[in-house]
């Protein structure tokens, strides 16, 4: 009897692109081998921009960076996979191996009595460019809304406001792991000199990349601790603010624009 093979894919997606999946893991492995994002991108068949978007997305989902750059700048320096990144690679392969064994069993015997398989998430599509793995620090309840403080890293926190019903449904309480999602069009940019005081969700960083279209500009901001933030603003706004690679800028967004997701 011929048994058809089932290829089980372990993946988290954003706008149809892998955040953490087989291709992204191959990219990290290539960076570890060659010490260069340019060489790694070429080996796995990515464009330079796609490779950078991939590792930035991975960094945003981890407590500490999986990928860092070495001294020498964007073109002259190297790249390195951290201990966190190596753990991610090893963990991914272990999970994928388990999924492969489960899929082989299903191919041979069908889904009957394979309830454990249904517990696996085979893919999540997310429309937001900014996706952060966070931990709930505090929950402050009001008659209508709930204020939630989320830790992204020891240096970075996000404030979110959700309804009481949502807080109950998501099981939000200190220590709860959750994804925080912010659409890039909800992120506002300004310069450090013109930043209003007392604004929540305000992050100062260095512009890593700016890409201009006819009407809008996409800006990638390095906010520290290996985390990055995407913003899409009117091109004229970017021009007026003097947004340029290597310059400092401030990204901000409303707590009501934060979407929370749990497993």
CSV table of C-alpha atoms in Angstrom, one decimal, residues 83-229:
chain,number,residue,atom,x,y,z
A,83,UNK,CA,22.4,32.4,22.0
A,84,UNK,CA,18.6,33.2,22.0
A,85,UNK,CA,18.7,32.7,18.2
A,86,UNK,CA,20.4,29.4,18.4
A,87,UNK,CA,17.9,28.2,21.0
A,88,UNK,CA,15.1,29.3,18.6
A,89,UNK,CA,16.7,27.3,15.8
A,90,UNK,CA,17.1,24.2,18.0
A,91,UNK,CA,13.6,24.5,19.4
A,92,UNK,CA,12.0,24.9,15.9
A,93,UNK,CA,13.7,21.8,14.6
A,94,UNK,CA,12.5,19.8,17.6
A,95,UNK,CA,8.9,21.0,17.2
A,96,UNK,CA,9.1,20.4,13.4
A,97,UNK,CA,10.4,16.9,14.0
A,98,UNK,CA,7.5,16.2,16.4
A,99,UNK,CA,5.0,17.5,13.8
A,100,UNK,CA,6.6,15.4,11.1
A,101,UNK,CA,6.1,12.3,13.3
A,102,UNK,CA,2.5,13.2,13.9
A,103,UNK,CA,1.8,13.9,10.2
A,104,UNK,CA,3.4,10.5,9.2
A,105,UNK,CA,1.1,8.8,11.7
A,106,UNK,CA,-1.9,10.6,10.3
A,107,UNK,CA,-0.9,9.6,6.7
A,108,UNK,CA,-0.8,6.0,7.8
A,109,UNK,CA,-3.8,5.8,10.1
A,110,UNK,CA,-6.0,8.8,9.5
A,111,UNK,CA,-7.2,11.4,12.1
A,112,UNK,CA,-9.1,8.9,14.2
A,113,UNK,CA,-7.8,8.9,17.8
A,114,UNK,CA,-5.2,11.6,16.9
A,115,UNK,CA,-6.7,14.4,19.0
A,116,UNK,CA,-3.3,15.7,20.0
A,117,UNK,CA,-2.8,16.8,16.5
A,118,UNK,CA,-5.7,19.2,16.7
A,119,UNK,CA,-3.9,21.1,19.5
A,120,UNK,CA,-1.2,22.3,17.1
A,121,UNK,CA,-1.5,25.6,15.4
A,122,UNK,CA,-0.4,25.2,11.8
A,123,UNK,CA,-0.4,28.9,10.9
A,124,UNK,CA,-1.7,32.4,12.0
A,125,UNK,CA,-2.1,35.2,9.5
A,126,UNK,CA,-1.7,38.7,11.0
A,127,UNK,CA,-2.2,42.0,9.2
A,128,UNK,CA,-0.2,44.2,11.6
A,129,UNK,CA,3.5,44.9,10.8
A,130,UNK,CA,4.4,45.4,14.5
A,131,UNK,CA,4.0,42.2,16.4
A,132,UNK,CA,5.6,41.9,19.9
A,133,UNK,CA,5.8,39.0,22.3
A,134,UNK,CA,4.9,40.5,25.7
A,135,UNK,CA,4.1,39.7,29.3
A,136,UNK,CA,1.3,41.4,31.3
A,137,UNK,CA,2.8,43.4,34.1
A,138,UNK,CA,-0.4,45.0,35.6
A,139,UNK,CA,-4.1,45.2,34.9
A,140,UNK,CA,-6.1,48.2,36.1
A,141,UNK,CA,-9.9,47.9,35.8
A,142,UNK,CA,-12.3,50.7,35.3
A,143,UNK,CA,-16.1,50.6,34.8
A,144,UNK,CA,-15.8,50.3,31.0
A,145,UNK,CA,-12.2,49.9,30.0
A,146,UNK,CA,-9.2,48.1,31.3
A,147,UNK,CA,-5.6,49.5,31.2
A,148,UNK,CA,-3.0,46.8,30.6
A,149,UNK,CA,0.8,47.3,31.0
A,150,UNK,CA,2.8,44.9,28.9
A,151,UNK,CA,6.5,44.3,29.2
A,152,UNK,CA,8.3,43.9,25.8
A,153,UNK,CA,11.8,43.9,27.2
A,154,UNK,CA,13.4,45.2,30.5
A,155,UNK,CA,13.7,48.6,28.8
A,156,UNK,CA,10.4,48.7,26.9
A,157,UNK,CA,6.7,48.6,27.8
A,158,UNK,CA,3.5,49.0,26.0
A,159,UNK,CA,0.2,50.4,27.4
A,160,UNK,CA,-3.0,48.9,26.0
A,161,UNK,CA,-6.6,49.7,26.7
A,162,UNK,CA,-9.3,47.0,26.1
A,163,UNK,CA,-12.8,46.5,27.2
A,164,UNK,CA,-13.7,44.6,30.4
A,165,UNK,CA,-15.2,41.8,28.3
A,166,UNK,CA,-12.1,41.4,26.3
A,167,UNK,CA,-9.9,41.4,29.4
A,168,UNK,CA,-12.0,38.5,30.8
A,169,UNK,CA,-12.1,36.6,27.6
A,170,UNK,CA,-8.3,36.9,27.1
A,171,UNK,CA,-7.6,36.0,30.7
A,172,UNK,CA,-5.4,39.0,31.2
A,173,UNK,CA,-3.6,39.0,34.5
A,174,UNK,CA,0.1,39.6,35.6
A,175,UNK,CA,2.4,37.0,34.1
A,176,UNK,CA,0.1,36.2,31.1
A,177,UNK,CA,2.0,35.9,27.8
A,178,UNK,CA,0.3,37.8,25.0
A,179,UNK,CA,1.0,39.2,21.5
A,180,UNK,CA,0.7,42.9,21.1
A,181,UNK,CA,-0.1,44.1,17.5
A,182,UNK,CA,0.0,47.6,16.2
A,183,UNK,CA,-0.7,48.4,12.5
A,184,UNK,CA,2.1,50.5,11.0
A,185,UNK,CA,-0.5,53.2,9.9
A,186,UNK,CA,-1.4,53.8,13.5
A,187,UNK,CA,2.2,54.7,14.4
A,188,UNK,CA,2.9,58.4,14.4
A,189,UNK,CA,6.4,59.9,14.0
A,190,UNK,CA,8.0,63.1,15.3
A,191,UNK,CA,11.4,64.4,16.2
A,192,UNK,CA,12.8,64.3,19.7
A,193,UNK,CA,12.7,68.1,19.9
A,194,UNK,CA,9.0,68.2,19.2
A,195,UNK,CA,7.8,65.4,21.4
A,196,UNK,CA,4.9,66.3,23.7
A,197,UNK,CA,5.4,65.3,27.4
A,198,UNK,CA,3.3,62.6,29.1
A,199,UNK,CA,2.4,60.6,26.0
A,200,UNK,CA,2.1,56.9,26.5
A,201,UNK,CA,3.6,54.4,24.1
A,202,UNK,CA,6.3,56.8,23.0
A,203,UNK,CA,9.6,55.3,21.7
A,204,UNK,CA,12.7,57.1,20.7
A,205,UNK,CA,15.0,55.3,18.3
A,206,UNK,CA,17.3,55.5,15.3
A,207,UNK,CA,15.9,55.4,11.7
A,208,UNK,CA,17.3,52.2,10.2
A,209,UNK,CA,15.4,52.5,6.8
A,210,UNK,CA,13.1,54.8,4.9
A,211,UNK,CA,11.3,53.7,1.7
A,212,UNK,CA,9.3,56.3,-0.2
A,213,UNK,CA,6.3,55.7,-2.4
A,214,UNK,CA,4.3,58.3,-4.3
A,215,UNK,CA,2.2,59.3,-1.3
A,216,UNK,CA,3.5,57.4,1.8
A,217,UNK,CA,6.9,56.6,3.4
A,218,UNK,CA,7.6,53.4,5.3
A,219,UNK,CA,10.0,54.0,8.2
A,220,UNK,CA,11.8,51.3,10.2
A,221,UNK,CA,12.9,52.5,13.6
A,222,UNK,CA,15.3,50.7,15.9
A,223,UNK,CA,13.9,51.3,19.4
A,224,UNK,CA,16.6,49.4,21.3
A,225,UNK,CA,16.9,46.0,22.9
A,226,UNK,CA,16.8,44.4,19.5
A,227,UNK,CA,13.3,45.7,18.8
A,228,UNK,CA,12.1,47.6,15.8
A,229,UNK,CA,8.9,49.4,14.9
